Short mmCIF file of C-alpha atoms in Angstrom, two decimals:
data_model
loop_
_atom_site.label_atom_id
_atom_site.label_comp_id
_atom_site.label_asym_id
_atom_site.label_seq_id
_atom_site.Cartn_x
_atom_site.Cartn_y
_atom_site.Cartn_z
CA MET A 1295 33.56 -18.47 59.31
CA GLY A 1296 37.36 -18.81 59.73
CA SER A 1297 39.74 -21.36 58.30
CA SER A 1298 40.08 -24.83 59.82
CA SER A 1299 42.88 -25.55 62.30
CA SER A 1300 44.78 -27.61 59.73
CA SER A 1301 45.47 -24.43 57.74
CA TYR A 1302 47.91 -23.29 60.47
CA ALA A 1303 50.25 -26.28 60.00
CA PRO A 1304 53.60 -25.27 58.44
CA LYS A 1305 54.42 -26.37 54.90
CA THR A 1306 57.62 -28.12 53.84
CA ILE A 1307 59.33 -28.31 50.44
CA TYR A 1308 62.69 -29.69 49.39
CA LEU A 1309 65.19 -27.92 47.11
CA ASP A 1310 68.19 -28.99 45.06
CA VAL A 1311 70.92 -26.53 46.09
CA ASP A 1312 74.27 -27.26 44.43
CA GLY A 1313 73.49 -30.97 44.40
CA LYS A 1314 72.46 -31.07 48.05
CA VAL A 1315 68.98 -31.43 49.54
CA GLN A 1316 67.81 -28.26 51.28
CA LYS A 1317 64.67 -28.46 53.45
CA VAL A 1318 62.52 -25.29 53.57
CA VAL A 1319 59.68 -24.82 56.06
CA PHE A 1320 57.25 -21.89 55.99
CA SER A 1321 53.84 -20.89 57.29
CA ARG A 1322 50.81 -21.19 55.02
CA HIS A 1323 50.11 -17.55 55.89
CA CYS A 1324 53.40 -16.23 54.47
CA SER A 1325 53.03 -13.86 51.55
CA PRO A 1326 54.50 -14.83 48.15
CA CYS A 1327 57.18 -12.13 48.62
CA ASP A 1328 58.27 -13.63 51.97
CA ILE A 1329 58.43 -17.11 50.42
CA LYS A 1330 60.54 -15.80 47.52
CA GLU A 1331 63.02 -14.20 49.96
CA LEU A 1332 63.19 -17.47 51.91
CA LEU A 1333 63.86 -19.43 48.71
CA CYS A 1334 66.62 -16.96 47.70
CA SER A 1335 68.30 -17.33 51.10
CA SER A 1336 68.03 -21.12 51.00
CA SER A 1337 69.55 -21.26 47.50
CA ASN A 1338 72.43 -18.82 48.17
CA ILE A 1339 70.88 -16.29 45.80
CA PRO A 1340 70.94 -12.54 46.64
CA ARG A 1341 67.67 -11.15 47.98
CA ASN A 1342 65.35 -9.34 45.56
CA THR A 1343 66.67 -11.43 42.66
CA ALA A 1344 63.95 -12.35 40.18
CA ILE A 1345 63.55 -16.10 40.44
CA MET A 1346 61.42 -18.96 39.22
CA MET A 1347 61.03 -22.46 40.66
CA VAL A 1348 60.84 -25.60 38.55
CA ASP A 1349 60.06 -29.25 39.28
CA PRO A 1350 62.29 -32.17 38.14
CA GLU A 1351 60.52 -32.13 34.75
CA GLY A 1352 61.23 -28.42 34.20
CA ALA A 1353 57.65 -27.20 34.73
CA LEU A 1354 57.18 -23.85 36.51
CA VAL A 1355 55.86 -24.09 40.07
CA SER A 1356 53.81 -21.20 41.50
CA ILE A 1357 55.62 -19.53 44.40
CA ASP A 1358 52.77 -18.97 46.87
CA PRO A 1359 51.46 -20.45 50.15
CA THR A 1360 49.40 -23.06 48.31
CA MET A 1361 52.24 -24.44 46.15
CA PRO A 1362 52.30 -28.26 45.85
CA THR A 1363 54.59 -29.99 48.35
CA ASN A 1364 57.30 -32.38 47.15
CA SER A 1365 59.65 -34.98 48.63
CA PRO A 1366 63.46 -35.39 48.93
CA SER A 1367 63.26 -37.73 45.94
CA SER A 1368 61.52 -35.11 43.77
CA LEU A 1369 63.41 -31.87 44.37
CA TYR A 1370 62.43 -28.38 43.23
CA LYS A 1371 65.13 -26.06 41.94
CA VAL A 1372 65.24 -22.26 42.30
CA VAL A 1373 66.60 -20.54 39.18
CA PRO A 1374 67.48 -16.83 38.81
CA LEU A 1375 65.72 -15.53 35.71
CA SER A 1376 68.83 -13.68 34.54
CA THR A 1377 70.82 -16.91 34.28
CA GLY A 1378 68.23 -19.23 32.80
CA GLN A 1379 69.04 -21.18 29.64
CA LEU A 1380 67.23 -19.59 26.75
CA GLY A 1381 66.79 -22.73 24.65
CA GLU A 1382 66.58 -23.53 20.99
CA LYS A 1383 63.54 -21.33 20.33
CA GLU A 1384 65.32 -18.22 21.56
CA ASP A 1385 68.32 -19.13 19.40
CA MET A 1386 65.98 -19.15 16.44
CA PHE A 1387 64.69 -15.68 17.36
CA GLN A 1388 68.22 -14.44 18.00
CA ASN A 1389 69.25 -15.54 14.50
CA VAL A 1390 66.25 -13.74 12.99
CA LEU A 1391 66.99 -10.59 14.97
CA SER A 1392 70.67 -10.74 14.02
CA GLN A 1393 69.67 -10.80 10.38
CA VAL A 1394 67.40 -7.79 10.94
CA ALA A 1395 70.20 -5.94 12.75
CA GLU A 1396 72.54 -6.69 9.85
CA GLN A 1397 70.04 -5.13 7.48
CA PHE A 1398 69.94 -2.00 9.65
CA SER A 1399 73.69 -1.65 9.39
CA ARG A 1400 73.27 -0.86 5.71
CA ALA A 1401 72.42 2.62 4.52
CA PHE A 1402 68.92 2.85 3.05
CA ARG A 1403 65.91 5.12 3.28
CA ILE A 1404 63.74 5.34 6.42
CA ASN A 1405 60.59 4.09 4.65
CA GLU A 1406 62.34 0.90 3.57
CA LEU A 1407 63.65 0.47 7.10
CA LYS A 1408 60.18 0.95 8.60
CA THR A 1409 58.64 -1.59 6.19
CA GLU A 1410 61.30 -4.16 6.99
CA VAL A 1411 60.87 -3.81 10.76
CA THR A 1412 57.07 -4.02 10.45
CA ASN A 1413 57.32 -7.23 8.43
CA ARG A 1414 59.80 -8.75 10.84
CA LEU A 1415 57.64 -7.78 13.82
CA ALA A 1416 54.54 -9.33 12.26
CA MET A 1417 56.46 -12.55 11.56
CA LEU A 1418 57.82 -12.71 15.10
CA GLU A 1419 54.43 -12.05 16.72
CA LYS A 1420 52.83 -14.74 14.60
CA ARG A 1421 55.49 -17.26 15.58
CA VAL A 1422 55.13 -16.32 19.26
CA GLU A 1423 51.38 -16.92 19.11
CA LEU A 1424 51.80 -20.25 17.33
CA GLU A 1425 54.62 -21.63 19.46
CA GLY A 1426 53.78 -20.05 22.85
CA LEU A 1427 57.32 -19.05 23.80
CA LYS A 1428 58.32 -18.77 27.45
CA VAL A 1429 58.50 -15.45 29.28
CA VAL A 1430 62.28 -15.15 29.16
CA GLU A 1431 62.33 -15.63 25.40
CA ILE A 1432 59.51 -13.15 24.87
CA GLU A 1433 61.14 -10.49 27.04
CA LYS A 1434 64.41 -10.72 25.13
CA CYS A 1435 62.56 -10.51 21.84
CA LYS A 1436 60.74 -7.38 23.05
CA ASN A 1437 63.96 -5.71 24.19
CA ASP A 1438 65.72 -6.39 20.90
CA LEU A 1439 62.76 -5.09 18.90
CA LYS A 1440 62.72 -1.94 20.99
CA LYS A 1441 66.38 -1.36 20.15
CA LEU A 1442 65.56 -1.77 16.47
CA ARG A 1443 62.72 0.74 16.72
CA ASP A 1444 65.04 3.20 18.51
CA GLU A 1445 67.56 2.82 15.70
CA MET A 1446 64.81 3.44 13.16
CA THR A 1447 63.87 6.64 15.00
CA SER A 1448 67.46 7.87 15.08
CA ARG A 1449 67.75 7.34 11.31
CA GLY A 1450 64.44 9.09 10.72
CA GLY A 1451 65.64 12.53 11.73
CA GLY A 1452 63.96 12.78 15.10
CA ARG A 1453 60.58 11.25 14.33
CA VAL A 1454 58.51 10.25 17.32
CA ASN A 1455 58.96 6.56 18.20
CA CYS A 1456 55.93 4.30 17.96
CA PRO A 1457 55.41 2.75 21.43
CA CYS A 1458 54.47 -0.85 22.13
CA LYS A 1459 50.94 0.13 23.15
CA TYR A 1460 48.03 1.67 21.34
CA ASN A 1461 46.77 4.87 22.95
CA PHE A 1462 43.04 4.75 22.38
CA SER A 1463 41.80 8.22 23.32
CA ASP A 1464 38.32 9.14 24.45
CA ASP A 1465 38.18 12.81 25.41
CA GLY A 1466 41.55 12.60 27.06
CA LYS A 1467 41.05 9.23 28.76
CA LYS A 1468 43.56 6.68 27.51
CA VAL A 1469 42.67 3.04 27.12
CA THR A 1470 45.96 1.21 26.80
CA PRO A 1471 45.68 -2.45 25.94
CA ARG A 1472 49.04 -4.04 25.19
CA ARG A 1473 50.01 -4.75 21.62
CA ASP A 1474 53.14 -6.65 22.57
CA VAL A 1475 53.11 -10.21 23.85
CA PRO A 1476 51.96 -10.33 27.51
CA ASN A 1477 54.75 -10.47 30.06
CA TYR A 1478 53.11 -11.94 33.15
CA PRO A 1479 54.39 -15.46 33.87
CA LYS A 1480 52.10 -18.47 33.53
CA TYR A 1481 51.81 -20.03 36.97
CA THR A 1482 51.19 -23.71 37.54
CA LEU A 1483 48.21 -23.58 39.90
CA SER A 1484 48.29 -26.25 42.57
CA GLN A 1485 45.30 -28.56 42.92
CA GLU A 1486 44.62 -26.90 46.28
CA THR A 1487 44.38 -23.48 44.57
CA VAL A 1488 42.23 -24.86 41.74
CA GLU A 1489 39.72 -26.24 44.26
CA ALA A 1490 39.83 -23.12 46.45
CA LEU A 1491 39.01 -20.91 43.44
CA LYS A 1492 35.58 -22.57 43.25
CA LYS A 1493 34.61 -21.58 46.80
CA PRO A 1494 33.40 -18.31 48.38
CA THR A 1495 35.96 -18.81 51.16
CA PHE A 1496 38.83 -18.06 48.73
CA ASP A 1497 41.27 -15.55 50.27
CA VAL A 1498 41.73 -12.83 47.66
CA TRP A 1499 44.34 -10.96 49.72
CA HIS A 1500 47.15 -13.53 49.23
CA TRP A 1501 47.66 -12.89 45.53
CA GLU A 1502 49.69 -10.43 43.49
CA HIS A 1503 48.30 -8.92 40.28
CA ASN A 1504 50.12 -11.29 37.90
CA GLU A 1505 48.86 -14.26 39.95
CA MET A 1506 45.29 -12.95 39.79
CA LEU A 1507 45.66 -12.61 36.01
CA SER A 1508 46.76 -16.25 35.81
CA CYS A 1509 43.77 -17.31 37.91
CA LEU A 1510 41.35 -15.40 35.64
CA GLU A 1511 42.98 -16.96 32.59
CA TYR A 1512 42.55 -20.41 34.17
CA MET A 1513 38.83 -19.74 34.81
CA TYR A 1514 38.20 -18.97 31.13
CA HIS A 1515 39.97 -22.17 30.09
CA ASP A 1516 38.33 -24.30 32.81
CA LEU A 1517 34.79 -23.21 31.92
CA GLY A 1518 35.41 -24.05 28.25
CA LEU A 1519 35.03 -20.42 27.14
CA VAL A 1520 38.30 -20.31 25.18
CA LYS A 1521 37.12 -23.26 23.11
CA GLU A 1522 33.49 -22.13 22.85
CA PHE A 1523 34.37 -18.68 21.48
CA ASN A 1524 37.47 -19.90 19.60
CA MET A 1525 39.63 -17.41 21.51
CA ASN A 1526 43.29 -16.97 20.65
CA PRO A 1527 45.03 -17.71 24.02
CA ILE A 1528 47.49 -14.85 23.45
CA THR A 1529 44.58 -12.47 22.78
CA LEU A 1530 43.02 -13.58 26.07
CA LYS A 1531 46.25 -12.68 27.87
CA ARG A 1532 46.42 -9.27 26.15
CA TRP A 1533 42.77 -8.58 27.01
CA LEU A 1534 43.28 -9.45 30.68
CA LEU A 1535 46.33 -7.16 30.87
CA ALA A 1536 44.35 -4.34 29.27
CA ILE A 1537 41.58 -4.90 31.81
CA GLN A 1538 44.04 -4.70 34.70
CA GLU A 1539 45.64 -1.52 33.34
CA ASN A 1540 42.25 0.20 33.11
CA TYR A 1541 41.31 -0.28 36.76
CA ARG A 1542 42.48 2.65 38.86
CA ASN A 1543 44.30 2.37 42.20
CA ASN A 1544 41.27 3.28 44.31
CA PRO A 1545 41.01 2.04 47.91
CA PHE A 1546 38.04 -0.21 46.99
CA HIS A 1547 37.08 -0.08 43.30
CA ASN A 1548 40.35 -1.48 41.97
CA PHE A 1549 41.60 -4.56 40.11
CA ARG A 1550 41.53 -6.71 43.25
CA HIS A 1551 37.80 -5.93 43.56
CA CYS A 1552 37.39 -6.94 39.89
CA PHE A 1553 39.12 -10.25 40.65
CA CYS A 1554 37.06 -10.70 43.81
CA VAL A 1555 33.76 -10.32 41.92
CA SER A 1556 34.94 -12.54 39.05
CA GLN A 1557 36.11 -15.28 41.42
CA MET A 1558 32.77 -15.20 43.27
CA MET A 1559 30.97 -15.50 39.91
CA TYR A 1560 33.17 -18.49 39.02
CA GLY A 1561 32.39 -19.98 42.45
CA MET A 1562 28.63 -19.50 42.07
CA ILE A 1563 28.71 -21.10 38.61
CA HIS A 1564 30.19 -24.23 40.20
CA LEU A 1565 28.17 -24.10 43.43
CA CYS A 1566 24.84 -23.69 41.62
CA ASN A 1567 25.75 -26.13 38.82
CA LEU A 1568 24.99 -23.42 36.27
CA GLN A 1569 26.89 -25.34 33.53
CA GLU A 1570 23.96 -27.77 33.52
CA LYS A 1571 21.29 -25.06 33.41
CA LEU A 1572 22.71 -22.25 31.27
CA THR A 1573 24.57 -22.18 27.94
CA LEU A 1574 28.32 -21.65 27.50
CA THR A 1575 27.45 -18.30 25.93
CA ASP A 1576 25.68 -17.36 29.18
CA MET A 1577 28.80 -18.42 31.11
CA GLY A 1578 30.95 -16.17 28.93
CA ILE A 1579 28.56 -13.25 29.39
CA LEU A 1580 28.52 -13.68 33.20
CA MET A 1581 32.31 -13.94 33.52
CA THR A 1582 33.12 -11.12 31.09
CA ALA A 1583 30.58 -8.76 32.67
CA ALA A 1584 32.07 -9.52 36.10
CA VAL A 1585 35.62 -8.81 34.87
CA CYS A 1586 34.58 -5.51 33.20
CA HIS A 1587 31.90 -4.29 35.62
CA ASP A 1588 33.88 -1.45 37.28
CA LEU A 1589 36.42 -0.51 34.58
CA ASP A 1590 37.99 2.94 35.10
CA HIS A 1591 35.94 3.61 38.24
CA PRO A 1592 37.05 7.08 39.47
CA GLY A 1593 36.41 6.35 43.17
CA TYR A 1594 33.41 8.70 43.40
CA ASN A 1595 29.90 7.25 43.08
CA ASN A 1596 26.96 8.21 40.85
CA THR A 1597 25.50 10.55 43.46
CA TYR A 1598 28.67 12.63 43.39
CA GLN A 1599 28.84 12.53 39.56
CA ILE A 1600 25.28 13.86 39.30
CA ASN A 1601 25.51 16.44 42.09
CA ALA A 1602 28.87 17.75 40.84
CA ARG A 1603 27.60 17.74 37.23
CA THR A 1604 30.71 15.92 36.06
CA GLU A 1605 31.50 15.18 32.42
CA LEU A 1606 30.24 11.59 32.87
CA ALA A 1607 26.93 12.74 34.34
CA VAL A 1608 26.43 15.22 31.49
CA ARG A 1609 27.40 12.64 28.86
CA TYR A 1610 24.96 10.01 30.16
CA ASN A 1611 22.16 12.39 31.21
CA ASP A 1612 22.44 11.44 34.92
CA ILE A 1613 21.37 7.85 34.06
CA SER A 1614 23.82 5.38 35.65
CA PRO A 1615 26.81 7.47 34.51
CA LEU A 1616 29.46 5.18 36.04
CA GLU A 1617 27.95 1.92 34.80
CA ASN A 1618 27.55 3.37 31.29
CA HIS A 1619 31.19 4.44 31.43
CA HIS A 1620 32.34 0.96 32.54
CA CYS A 1621 30.52 -0.50 29.51
CA ALA A 1622 32.05 2.04 27.14
CA VAL A 1623 35.61 1.35 28.33
CA ALA A 1624 35.01 -2.41 28.13
CA PHE A 1625 34.00 -2.23 24.49
CA GLN A 1626 36.71 0.29 23.61
CA ILE A 1627 39.18 -2.39 24.71
CA LEU A 1628 37.34 -5.12 22.79
CA SER A 1629 37.30 -2.90 19.68
CA LEU A 1630 41.08 -3.32 19.39
CA PRO A 1631 41.89 -6.41 17.28
CA GLU A 1632 44.73 -7.51 19.55
CA CYS A 1633 42.40 -7.54 22.57
CA ASN A 1634 39.17 -8.80 21.00
CA ILE A 1635 38.49 -12.16 22.65
CA PHE A 1636 35.27 -12.40 20.60
CA ALA A 1637 37.00 -11.80 17.24
CA ASN A 1638 36.03 -15.25 15.96
CA VAL A 1639 32.37 -14.97 16.95
CA ASP A 1640 29.70 -14.47 14.28
CA PRO A 1641 28.79 -10.72 14.03
CA GLU A 1642 25.12 -11.33 14.83
CA ALA A 1643 26.04 -13.48 17.84
CA PHE A 1644 28.48 -10.79 19.02
CA LYS A 1645 25.67 -8.19 18.93
CA GLN A 1646 23.65 -10.35 21.34
CA ILE A 1647 26.70 -10.96 23.58
CA ARG A 1648 27.47 -7.24 23.64
CA GLN A 1649 23.89 -6.33 24.58
CA ALA A 1650 23.82 -8.99 27.31
CA ILE A 1651 27.10 -7.78 28.86
CA ILE A 1652 25.83 -4.17 28.83
CA THR A 1653 22.58 -5.29 30.51
CA LEU A 1654 24.49 -7.00 33.32
CA ILE A 1655 26.95 -4.16 33.97
CA LEU A 1656 24.10 -1.62 34.05
CA ALA A 1657 22.33 -3.88 36.58
CA THR A 1658 25.13 -3.23 39.11
CA ASP A 1659 23.83 0.32 39.69
CA MET A 1660 22.45 0.05 43.26
CA ALA A 1661 19.81 2.67 42.39
CA ARG A 1662 18.07 -0.15 40.47
CA HIS A 1663 18.39 -2.73 43.27
CA GLY A 1664 14.72 -2.77 44.32
CA GLU A 1665 13.44 -2.88 40.75
CA ILE A 1666 15.67 -5.84 39.76
CA LEU A 1667 15.10 -7.85 42.96
CA ASP A 1668 11.30 -7.37 42.79
CA SER A 1669 11.32 -8.62 39.20
CA PHE A 1670 13.28 -11.72 40.22
CA LYS A 1671 10.97 -12.40 43.18
CA GLN A 1672 8.00 -12.51 40.80
CA LYS A 1673 9.72 -15.20 38.72
CA VAL A 1674 11.62 -17.33 41.24
CA ASP A 1675 8.72 -19.52 42.47
CA ASN A 1676 7.94 -20.64 38.90
CA PHE A 1677 11.36 -20.14 37.36
CA ASP A 1678 11.78 -21.44 33.81
CA PHE A 1679 15.35 -21.93 32.53
CA THR A 1680 13.99 -22.09 28.98
CA ASN A 1681 12.47 -18.62 29.31
CA GLU A 1682 14.93 -15.99 28.04
CA GLU A 1683 13.41 -13.22 30.19
CA HIS A 1684 13.76 -15.39 33.32
CA VAL A 1685 17.37 -16.27 32.52
CA THR A 1686 18.30 -12.63 31.86
CA CYS A 1687 16.78 -11.62 35.20
CA LEU A 1688 18.72 -14.40 36.96
CA LYS A 1689 22.00 -13.26 35.38
CA MET A 1690 21.32 -9.68 36.55
CA VAL A 1691 20.76 -10.90 40.11
CA LEU A 1692 23.87 -13.12 39.99
CA ILE A 1693 26.19 -10.26 39.03
CA LYS A 1694 24.58 -8.11 41.73
CA CYS A 1695 25.22 -10.85 44.31
CA CYS A 1696 28.85 -11.17 43.26
CA ASP A 1697 29.41 -7.40 43.18
CA ILE A 1698 28.45 -6.96 46.84
CA SER A 1699 29.40 -10.40 48.15
CA ASN A 1700 32.34 -9.55 50.42
CA GLU A 1701 30.42 -10.35 53.63
CA VAL A 1702 29.84 -13.88 52.32
CA ARG A 1703 33.56 -14.52 52.78
CA PRO A 1704 35.28 -15.39 56.09
CA THR A 1705 35.59 -12.48 58.52
CA GLU A 1706 39.36 -12.17 58.09
CA VAL A 1707 38.85 -11.78 54.33
CA ALA A 1708 35.69 -9.63 54.43
CA GLU A 1709 36.56 -7.08 57.12
CA PRO A 1710 39.52 -5.43 55.32
CA TRP A 1711 37.16 -4.68 52.43
CA VAL A 1712 34.95 -2.67 54.82
CA ASP A 1713 37.97 -0.53 55.74
CA CYS A 1714 38.75 -0.02 52.04
CA LEU A 1715 35.16 0.97 51.25
CA LEU A 1716 34.95 3.42 54.17
CA GLU A 1717 38.23 4.99 53.08
CA GLU A 1718 36.79 5.59 49.62
CA TYR A 1719 33.53 6.89 51.12
CA PHE A 1720 35.42 9.33 53.37
CA MET A 1721 37.46 10.61 50.42
CA GLN A 1722 34.20 11.37 48.62
CA SER A 1723 32.43 12.97 51.59
CA ASP A 1724 35.47 15.16 52.34
CA ARG A 1725 35.40 16.36 48.73
CA GLU A 1726 31.65 16.91 48.86
CA LYS A 1727 32.03 19.04 51.98
CA SER A 1728 34.79 21.11 50.37
CA GLU A 1729 32.64 21.64 47.24
CA GLY A 1730 29.44 22.41 49.16
CA LEU A 1731 27.63 19.31 47.90
CA PRO A 1732 25.19 17.12 49.89
CA VAL A 1733 26.86 14.40 52.00
CA ALA A 1734 25.22 11.03 52.64
CA PRO A 1735 25.31 10.17 56.39
CA PHE A 1736 26.64 6.64 55.72
CA MET A 1737 29.70 8.20 54.00
CA ASP A 1738 30.43 10.90 56.61
CA ARG A 1739 33.50 10.09 58.73
CA ASP A 1740 31.94 12.12 61.59
CA LYS A 1741 28.74 10.03 61.67
CA VAL A 1742 29.43 6.47 60.52
CA THR A 1743 31.20 3.55 62.20
CA LYS A 1744 32.07 0.17 60.79
CA PRO A 1745 29.16 -1.59 62.58
CA THR A 1746 26.57 1.05 61.62
CA ALA A 1747 27.80 0.97 58.02
CA GLN A 1748 27.38 -2.80 57.75
CA ILE A 1749 24.35 -3.79 59.84
CA GLY A 1750 21.67 -2.11 57.73
CA PHE A 1751 23.32 -3.14 54.44
CA ILE A 1752 23.55 -6.80 55.49
CA LYS A 1753 20.03 -6.94 56.99
CA PHE A 1754 18.10 -5.06 54.34
CA VAL A 1755 20.11 -5.60 51.13
CA LEU A 1756 22.34 -8.67 51.27
CA ILE A 1757 20.30 -11.21 53.25
CA PRO A 1758 16.98 -10.59 51.42
CA MET A 1759 18.68 -10.88 48.01
CA PHE A 1760 20.68 -14.03 48.81
CA GLU A 1761 17.68 -15.66 50.51
CA THR A 1762 15.67 -15.07 47.33
CA VAL A 1763 18.42 -16.71 45.24
CA MET A 1764 18.43 -19.54 47.80
CA LYS A 1765 14.86 -20.43 46.76
CA LEU A 1766 16.22 -21.39 43.35
CA PHE A 1767 19.54 -22.80 44.59
CA PRO A 1768 19.05 -24.20 48.14
CA GLN A 1769 22.67 -25.36 48.24
CA ILE A 1770 23.92 -21.80 48.82
CA GLU A 1771 22.35 -21.52 52.30
CA GLU A 1772 25.18 -23.10 54.29
CA ILE A 1773 28.03 -21.64 52.22
CA MET A 1774 26.70 -18.14 51.43
CA VAL A 1775 23.57 -17.21 53.39
CA GLN A 1776 24.61 -18.45 56.84
CA PRO A 1777 27.88 -16.47 56.73
CA LEU A 1778 25.79 -13.34 56.06
CA ARG A 1779 23.67 -14.04 59.14
CA ASP A 1780 26.82 -14.62 61.19
CA SER A 1781 28.30 -11.37 59.88
CA ARG A 1782 25.12 -9.47 60.83
CA ASP A 1783 25.33 -10.90 64.38
CA HIS A 1784 29.05 -10.02 64.55
CA TYR A 1785 28.48 -6.36 63.69
CA GLU A 1786 25.46 -6.10 65.99
CA GLU A 1787 27.66 -7.30 68.87
CA LEU A 1788 30.29 -4.71 67.92
CA LYS A 1789 27.61 -2.01 67.89
CA GLN A 1790 26.46 -2.99 71.37
CA ILE A 1791 30.04 -2.68 72.60
CA ASP A 1792 30.41 0.72 70.90
CA ASP A 1793 27.10 1.93 72.40
CA ALA A 1794 28.15 0.78 75.87
CA MET A 1795 31.48 2.58 75.59
CA THR A 1796 29.77 5.74 74.35
CA GLU A 1797 27.26 5.59 77.23
CA GLY A 1798 30.10 5.00 79.70
CA SER A 1799 32.03 7.95 78.33
CA SER A 1800 28.96 10.18 78.60
CA PHE A 1801 28.42 9.09 82.21
CA VAL A 1802 32.06 9.86 83.14
CA PHE A 1803 31.85 13.26 81.44
CA LYS A 1804 28.62 14.12 83.29
CA PHE A 1805 30.07 12.88 86.59
CA ARG A 1806 33.13 15.12 86.18
CA LYS A 1807 30.94 18.12 85.39
CA ASP A 1808 28.90 17.51 88.56
CA LEU A 1809 32.10 17.28 90.62
CA GLU A 1810 33.31 20.58 89.20
CA LYS A 1811 30.04 22.25 90.24
CA HIS A 1812 30.42 21.10 93.85
CA GLU A 1813 34.07 22.18 94.21
#
């Protein structure tokens, strides 16, 4: 289940450093941060300087282990962001902002000042969306606008400044999608990365958050969803940033898990040739449900919510409280015009899309696993892609597969997720013990081990579900089902080793006790 031997070969790129060719060699297993430090050192740039790398044509090159290689005749150049040329477009914005600043230098009432800034801001945002300005230009525009807002506040006699985000409150919980233009850079994904994204073997641990955002953005464009739903590309960026900001920093249920599930969904769409069997609307529902499926997860599961009688459990009457909450947060974000990727969809069509996304997110509640899988088993032998009920059931099973698909991935990618999940489980069980609530044995740090946690789950949940899907899509056996069988065997071997060590320890303890009796 590991990577091929060729993946260990070092990678070489060539840089233009003060007119001279500089050769840089690094391991494919270096992190993006290590590569950036290496590039800074090679280009005589201080460490920790924000940099970008461009090809001879000026296009941005992603700084990561899978970046495209080049040759001495086609040199890359490393450029500190603080010294980059801003270009004609920024000059245009600077002129506009200078005119606005000149207006502020005059004495007039605060309401007139506020109206002027609002108009200028609307004009600038519209131009940014139409012309797609680069990150450096956008950042400078944002900083200058912030200064103007600060000046407006100072003239307004201490009024509270309006921030660059909407604070959408729901009983104290803030949903904070960005109103300003997104500030994560657009990476040029290498062909190697583009192909790897379509496979379950994709290593999700090598990527920073802004790189994962770029990958998600690419998936929506590649599947034709931006065109199908007539999405504004800037709105898509804002929506993705809002999604990221509303995943908490839990050990397991975090934004990386969101990306992991979404990438597996994207991979299954390609592997199962779903573009030929389902509609583009179905593709959009599958991807968007995957992205949103664990929004604002608190790190404590439904059992805890219900037993502790939390606000979520009370609000949703103990019925899938977390999954209902994920849906609510998802559509709170979509209710904001600047984050509504479905803004150009017909209202009646949006109602159907909304209901379908809710259905899929609610299907991720493991309490419904048996019910959903049994329903799919009844349909799979005579599956009809023209039957809406059959297709809905398939989509529910697909998101379930992706949600719990970590063991499909290579061992070196899958095993760290087990550690993350156990850490989150132990946090919950410790809290349950302190609050006098029931504790599930598989979450108790005093009773569970990594092998015991995984063997039953793989044997009785994962393999039966994926083997059922395999009846409809036989091509997943080698790439998805066999790795699950290998993972089951791996953890059963580990359990045998653990049992032997435990038995050996017990024997030594008993032997010592017997010796003490005879002394």
